[in-house]
GROMACS .gro file of C-alpha atoms in nm:
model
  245
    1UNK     CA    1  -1.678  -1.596  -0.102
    2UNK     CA    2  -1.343  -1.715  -0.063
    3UNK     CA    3  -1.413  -2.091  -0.256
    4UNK     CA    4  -1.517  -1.801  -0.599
    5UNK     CA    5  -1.221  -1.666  -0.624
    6UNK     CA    6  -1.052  -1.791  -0.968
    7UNK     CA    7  -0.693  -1.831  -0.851
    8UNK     CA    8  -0.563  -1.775  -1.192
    9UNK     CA    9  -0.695  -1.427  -1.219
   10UNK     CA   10  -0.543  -1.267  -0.865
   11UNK     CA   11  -0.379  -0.945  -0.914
   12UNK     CA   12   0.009  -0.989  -0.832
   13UNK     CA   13  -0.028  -0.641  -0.653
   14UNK     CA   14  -0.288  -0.474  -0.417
   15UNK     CA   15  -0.230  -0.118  -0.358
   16UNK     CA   16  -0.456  -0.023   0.038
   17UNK     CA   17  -0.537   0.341   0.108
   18UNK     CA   18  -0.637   0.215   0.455
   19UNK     CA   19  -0.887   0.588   0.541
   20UNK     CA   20  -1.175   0.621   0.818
   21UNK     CA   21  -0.936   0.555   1.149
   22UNK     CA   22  -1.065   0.890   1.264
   23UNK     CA   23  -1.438   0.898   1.169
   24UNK     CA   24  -1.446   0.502   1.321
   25UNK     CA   25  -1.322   0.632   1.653
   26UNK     CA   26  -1.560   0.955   1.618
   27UNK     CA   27  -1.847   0.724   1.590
   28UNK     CA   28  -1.755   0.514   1.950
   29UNK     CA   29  -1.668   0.849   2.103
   30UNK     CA   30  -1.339   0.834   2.128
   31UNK     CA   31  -0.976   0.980   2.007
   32UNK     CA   32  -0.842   0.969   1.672
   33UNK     CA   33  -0.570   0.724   1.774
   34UNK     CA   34  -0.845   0.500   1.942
   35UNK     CA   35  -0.962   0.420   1.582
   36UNK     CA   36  -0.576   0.386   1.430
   37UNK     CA   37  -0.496   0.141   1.731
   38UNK     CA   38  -0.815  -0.064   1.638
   39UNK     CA   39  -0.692  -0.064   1.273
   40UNK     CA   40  -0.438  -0.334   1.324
   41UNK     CA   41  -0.652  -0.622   1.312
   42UNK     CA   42  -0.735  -0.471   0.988
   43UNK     CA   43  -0.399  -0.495   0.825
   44UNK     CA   44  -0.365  -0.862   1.014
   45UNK     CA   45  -0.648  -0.984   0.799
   46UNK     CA   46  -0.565  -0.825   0.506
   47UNK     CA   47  -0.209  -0.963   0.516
   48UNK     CA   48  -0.282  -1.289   0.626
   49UNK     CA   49  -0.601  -1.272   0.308
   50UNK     CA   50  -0.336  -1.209   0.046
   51UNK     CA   51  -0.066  -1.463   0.210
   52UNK     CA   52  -0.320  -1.727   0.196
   53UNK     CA   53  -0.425  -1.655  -0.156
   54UNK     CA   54  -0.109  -1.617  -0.283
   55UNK     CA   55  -0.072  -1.204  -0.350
   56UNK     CA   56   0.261  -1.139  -0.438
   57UNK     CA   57   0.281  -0.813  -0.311
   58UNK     CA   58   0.030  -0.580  -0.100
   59UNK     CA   59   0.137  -0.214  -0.035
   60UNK     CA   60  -0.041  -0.053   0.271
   61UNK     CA   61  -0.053   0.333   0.285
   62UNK     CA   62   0.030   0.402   0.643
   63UNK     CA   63   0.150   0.708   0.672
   64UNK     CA   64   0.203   1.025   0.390
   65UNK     CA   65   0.423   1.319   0.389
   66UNK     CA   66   0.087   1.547   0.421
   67UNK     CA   67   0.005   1.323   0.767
   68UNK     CA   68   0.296   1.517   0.899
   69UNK     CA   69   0.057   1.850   0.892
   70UNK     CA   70  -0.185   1.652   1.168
   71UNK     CA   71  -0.189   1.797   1.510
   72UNK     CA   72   0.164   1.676   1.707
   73UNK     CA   73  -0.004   1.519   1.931
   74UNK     CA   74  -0.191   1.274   1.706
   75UNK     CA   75   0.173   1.227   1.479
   76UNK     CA   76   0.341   1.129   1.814
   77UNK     CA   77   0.069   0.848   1.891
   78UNK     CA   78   0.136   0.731   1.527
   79UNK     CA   79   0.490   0.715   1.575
   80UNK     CA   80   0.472   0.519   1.903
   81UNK     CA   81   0.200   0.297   1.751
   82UNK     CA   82   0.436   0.217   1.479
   83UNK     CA   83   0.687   0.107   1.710
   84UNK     CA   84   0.453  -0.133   1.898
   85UNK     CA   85   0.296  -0.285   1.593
   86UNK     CA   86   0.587  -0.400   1.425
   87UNK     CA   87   0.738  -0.523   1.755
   88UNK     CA   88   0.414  -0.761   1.778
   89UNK     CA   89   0.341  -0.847   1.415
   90UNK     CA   90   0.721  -0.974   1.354
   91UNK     CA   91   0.523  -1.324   1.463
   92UNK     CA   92   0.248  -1.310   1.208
   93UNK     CA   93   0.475  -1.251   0.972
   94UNK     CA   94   0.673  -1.521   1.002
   95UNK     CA   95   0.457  -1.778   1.064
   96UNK     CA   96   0.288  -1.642   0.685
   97UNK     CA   97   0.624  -1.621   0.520
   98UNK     CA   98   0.585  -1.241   0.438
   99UNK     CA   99   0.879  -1.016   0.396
  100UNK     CA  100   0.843  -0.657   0.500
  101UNK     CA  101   0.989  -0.357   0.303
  102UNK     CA  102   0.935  -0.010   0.314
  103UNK     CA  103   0.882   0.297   0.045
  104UNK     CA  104   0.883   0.680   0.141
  105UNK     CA  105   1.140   0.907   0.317
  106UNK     CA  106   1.138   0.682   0.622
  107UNK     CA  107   1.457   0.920   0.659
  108UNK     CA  108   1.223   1.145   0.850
  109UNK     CA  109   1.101   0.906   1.059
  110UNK     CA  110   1.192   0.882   1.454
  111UNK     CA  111   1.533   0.720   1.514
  112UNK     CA  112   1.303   0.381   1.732
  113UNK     CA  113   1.092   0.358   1.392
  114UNK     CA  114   1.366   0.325   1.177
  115UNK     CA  115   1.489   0.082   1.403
  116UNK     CA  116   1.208  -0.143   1.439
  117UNK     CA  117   1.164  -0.145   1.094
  118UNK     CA  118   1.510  -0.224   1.003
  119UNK     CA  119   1.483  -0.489   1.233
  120UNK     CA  120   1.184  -0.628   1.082
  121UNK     CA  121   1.295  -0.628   0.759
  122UNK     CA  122   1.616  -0.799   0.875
  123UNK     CA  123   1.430  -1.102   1.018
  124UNK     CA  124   1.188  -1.127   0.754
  125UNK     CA  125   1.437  -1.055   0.442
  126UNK     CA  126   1.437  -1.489   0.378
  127UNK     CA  127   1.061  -1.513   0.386
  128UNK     CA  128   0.962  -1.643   0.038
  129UNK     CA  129   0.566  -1.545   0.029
  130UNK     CA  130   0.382  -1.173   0.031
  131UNK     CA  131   0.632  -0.944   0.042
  132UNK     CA  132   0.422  -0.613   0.258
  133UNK     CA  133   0.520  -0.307   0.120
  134UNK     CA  134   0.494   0.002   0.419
  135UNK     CA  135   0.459   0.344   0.222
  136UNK     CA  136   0.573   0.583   0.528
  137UNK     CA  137   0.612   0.927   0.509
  138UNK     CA  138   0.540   0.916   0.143
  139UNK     CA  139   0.329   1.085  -0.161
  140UNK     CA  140   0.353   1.022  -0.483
  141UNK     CA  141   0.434   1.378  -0.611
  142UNK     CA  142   0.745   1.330  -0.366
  143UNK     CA  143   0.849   0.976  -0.559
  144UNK     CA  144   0.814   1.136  -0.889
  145UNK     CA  145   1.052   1.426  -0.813
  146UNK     CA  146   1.304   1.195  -0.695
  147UNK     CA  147   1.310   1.000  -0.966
  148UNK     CA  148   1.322   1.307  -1.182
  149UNK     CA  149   1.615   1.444  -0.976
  150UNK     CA  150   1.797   1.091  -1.003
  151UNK     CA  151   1.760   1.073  -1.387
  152UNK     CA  152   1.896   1.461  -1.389
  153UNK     CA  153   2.209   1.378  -1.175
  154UNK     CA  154   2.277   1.072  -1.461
  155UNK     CA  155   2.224   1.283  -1.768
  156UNK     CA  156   2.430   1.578  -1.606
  157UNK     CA  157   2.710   1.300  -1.522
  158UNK     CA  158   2.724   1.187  -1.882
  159UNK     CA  159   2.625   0.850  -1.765
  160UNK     CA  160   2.240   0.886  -1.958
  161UNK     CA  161   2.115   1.010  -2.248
  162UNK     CA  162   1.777   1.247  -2.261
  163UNK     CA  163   1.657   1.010  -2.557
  164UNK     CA  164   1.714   0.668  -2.325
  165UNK     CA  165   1.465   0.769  -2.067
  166UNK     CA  166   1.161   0.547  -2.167
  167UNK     CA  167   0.877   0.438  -1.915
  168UNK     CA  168   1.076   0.105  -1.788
  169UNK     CA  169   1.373   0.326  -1.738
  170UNK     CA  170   1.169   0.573  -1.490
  171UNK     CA  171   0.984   0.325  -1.331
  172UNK     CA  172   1.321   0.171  -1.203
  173UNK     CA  173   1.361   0.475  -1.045
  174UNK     CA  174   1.078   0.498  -0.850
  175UNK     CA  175   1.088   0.354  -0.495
  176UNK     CA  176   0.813   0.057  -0.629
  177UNK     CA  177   1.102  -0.023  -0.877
  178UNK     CA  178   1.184  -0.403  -0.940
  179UNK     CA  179   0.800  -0.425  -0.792
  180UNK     CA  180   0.499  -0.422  -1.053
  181UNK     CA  181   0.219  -0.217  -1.077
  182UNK     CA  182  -0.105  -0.277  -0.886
  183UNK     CA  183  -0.381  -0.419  -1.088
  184UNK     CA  184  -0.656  -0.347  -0.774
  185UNK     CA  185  -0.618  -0.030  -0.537
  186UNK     CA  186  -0.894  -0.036  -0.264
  187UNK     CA  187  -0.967   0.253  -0.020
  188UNK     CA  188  -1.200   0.228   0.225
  189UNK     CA  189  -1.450   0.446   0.406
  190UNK     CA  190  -1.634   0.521   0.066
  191UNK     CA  191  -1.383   0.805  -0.030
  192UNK     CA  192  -1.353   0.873  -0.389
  193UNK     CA  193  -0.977   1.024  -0.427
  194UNK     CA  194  -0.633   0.853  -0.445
  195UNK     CA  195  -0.474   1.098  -0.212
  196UNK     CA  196  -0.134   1.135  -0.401
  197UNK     CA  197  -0.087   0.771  -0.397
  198UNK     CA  198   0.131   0.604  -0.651
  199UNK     CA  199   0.033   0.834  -0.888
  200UNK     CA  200   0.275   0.676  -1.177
  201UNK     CA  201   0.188   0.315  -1.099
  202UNK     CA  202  -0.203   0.342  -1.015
  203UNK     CA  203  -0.208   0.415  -1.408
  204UNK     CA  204  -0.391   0.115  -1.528
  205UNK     CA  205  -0.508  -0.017  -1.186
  206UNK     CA  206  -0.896  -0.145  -1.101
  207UNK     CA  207  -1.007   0.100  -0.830
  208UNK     CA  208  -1.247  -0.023  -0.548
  209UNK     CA  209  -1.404   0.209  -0.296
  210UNK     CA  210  -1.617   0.031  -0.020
  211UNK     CA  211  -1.784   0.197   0.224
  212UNK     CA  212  -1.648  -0.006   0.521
  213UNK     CA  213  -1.457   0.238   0.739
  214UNK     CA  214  -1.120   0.074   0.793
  215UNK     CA  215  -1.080  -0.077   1.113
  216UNK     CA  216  -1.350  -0.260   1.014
  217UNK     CA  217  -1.243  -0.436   0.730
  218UNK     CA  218  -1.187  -0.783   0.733
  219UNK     CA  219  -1.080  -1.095   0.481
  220UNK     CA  220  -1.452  -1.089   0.365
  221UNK     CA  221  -1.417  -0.710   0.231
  222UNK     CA  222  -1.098  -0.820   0.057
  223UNK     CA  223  -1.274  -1.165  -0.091
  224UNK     CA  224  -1.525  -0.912  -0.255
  225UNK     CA  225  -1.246  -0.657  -0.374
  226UNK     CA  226  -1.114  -0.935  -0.559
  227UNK     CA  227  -1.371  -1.085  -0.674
  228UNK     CA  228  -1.501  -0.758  -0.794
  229UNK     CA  229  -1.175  -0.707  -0.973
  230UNK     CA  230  -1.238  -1.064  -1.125
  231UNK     CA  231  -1.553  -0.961  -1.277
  232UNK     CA  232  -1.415  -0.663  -1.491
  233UNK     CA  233  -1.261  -0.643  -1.834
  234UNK     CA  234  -0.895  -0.478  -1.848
  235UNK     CA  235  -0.881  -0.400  -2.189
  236UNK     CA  236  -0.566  -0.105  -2.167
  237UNK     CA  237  -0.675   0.066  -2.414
  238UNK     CA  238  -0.777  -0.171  -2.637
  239UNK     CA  239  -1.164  -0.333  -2.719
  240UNK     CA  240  -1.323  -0.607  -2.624
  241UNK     CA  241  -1.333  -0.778  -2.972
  242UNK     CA  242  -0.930  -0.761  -3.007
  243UNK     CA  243  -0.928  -0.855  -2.587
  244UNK     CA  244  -1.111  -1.187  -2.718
  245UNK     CA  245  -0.912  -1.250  -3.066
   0.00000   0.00000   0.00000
């Protein structure tokens, strides 16, 4: 599948809602966190897939400000997961020139995840390739108000007019800003909802909903994302006869 992807036509951005951890786990008869500690081969291959073809940026959904709601028990194993996960991935990064960065009010994270990730994104800050975009404790009604609340601090300050605020001048402040929009979002496990994800920025973007739960999803699944994204006509609006003139 790989050898029919057109090169030419890769979306700069891929937007994951990585969803059936729990159900995956359910269906070996195990834990919850069984199936989120079997997920990280998952985000290996999808990493490594987009690093290979070239991706410029691939945004994982790992954790939202409504996962905070889930039992404490299952949030703790999360937390510690995190920790562990970045500690051991630092290598694959590297060695697939990916930077890491972070959206979401990671503020609210534990004091060792913070950590880890700060230290991650120190040592990968010169990488040059895929930059890997964690949205952690995030949702994108909670993006939205901050911007809001930004853009009302500058017009209260004098420093912004009402009439200046335009779509480019929101977007910058967003967390994704300076990043562009994703052309593909894929969720897995067959779910047809965006979950308050990127709700400004998913706009325009080609949705793709497999049914492969998502520890089981591999390079292959992402070869047929994009090559299903390949196959459609992104007209914004417009029709196919003025796409073609």
């Amino acid at each position: 599948m790989k050898e029919h992807i057109d090169p030419s036509n890769l979306p700069q951005h891929i937007a994951v809602i990585m969803d059936g951890n729990g159900r995956w786990a359910k269906r070996q008869g195990a834990a919850r966190v069984f199936g989120h500690r079997n997920a990280i081969k998952a985000v290996r291959e999808v990493t490594e897939g987009c690093a290979e073809l070239g991706v410029k940026y691939l945004t994982l959904y790992a954790f939202s400000t409504e996962n905070w709601n889930r039992p404490k028990i299952e949030v703790d194993a999360l937390m510690t997961l995190l920790v562990h996960t970045i500690k051991g991935e630092i290598k694959t990064l590297m060695d697939n020139n990916v930077r890491l960065t972070t959206i979401g009010h990671t503020e609210s994270l534990p004091g060792d995840c913070r950590r880890e990730l700060a230290e991650a994104m120190r040592e990968t800050a010169g990488n040059t390739g895929l930059t890997l975009v964690l949205a952690l404790s995030y949702s994108g009604r909670w993006e939205i108000l901050e911007a809001v609340r930004q853009l009302a601090a500058e017009v209260r300050d004098g420093k912004l007019t009402p009439e200046a605020i335009d779509e480019a001048t929101f977007g910058s402040h967003l967390s994704t800003g300076g990043i562009p929009d994703p052309e593909l979002m894929i969720r897995t496990s067959g779910e047809m909802r965006i979950s308050n994800f990127m709700l400004w920025q998913l706009a325009y973007s080609e949705l793709y909903m497999p049914d492969v739960l998502w520890p089981d999803f591999r390079k292959e699944h992402l070869y047929e994302a994009l090559l299903s994204y390949q196959r459609r006509e992104r007209r914004f609006g417009k029709t196919s006869e003025q796409l073609v003139k």
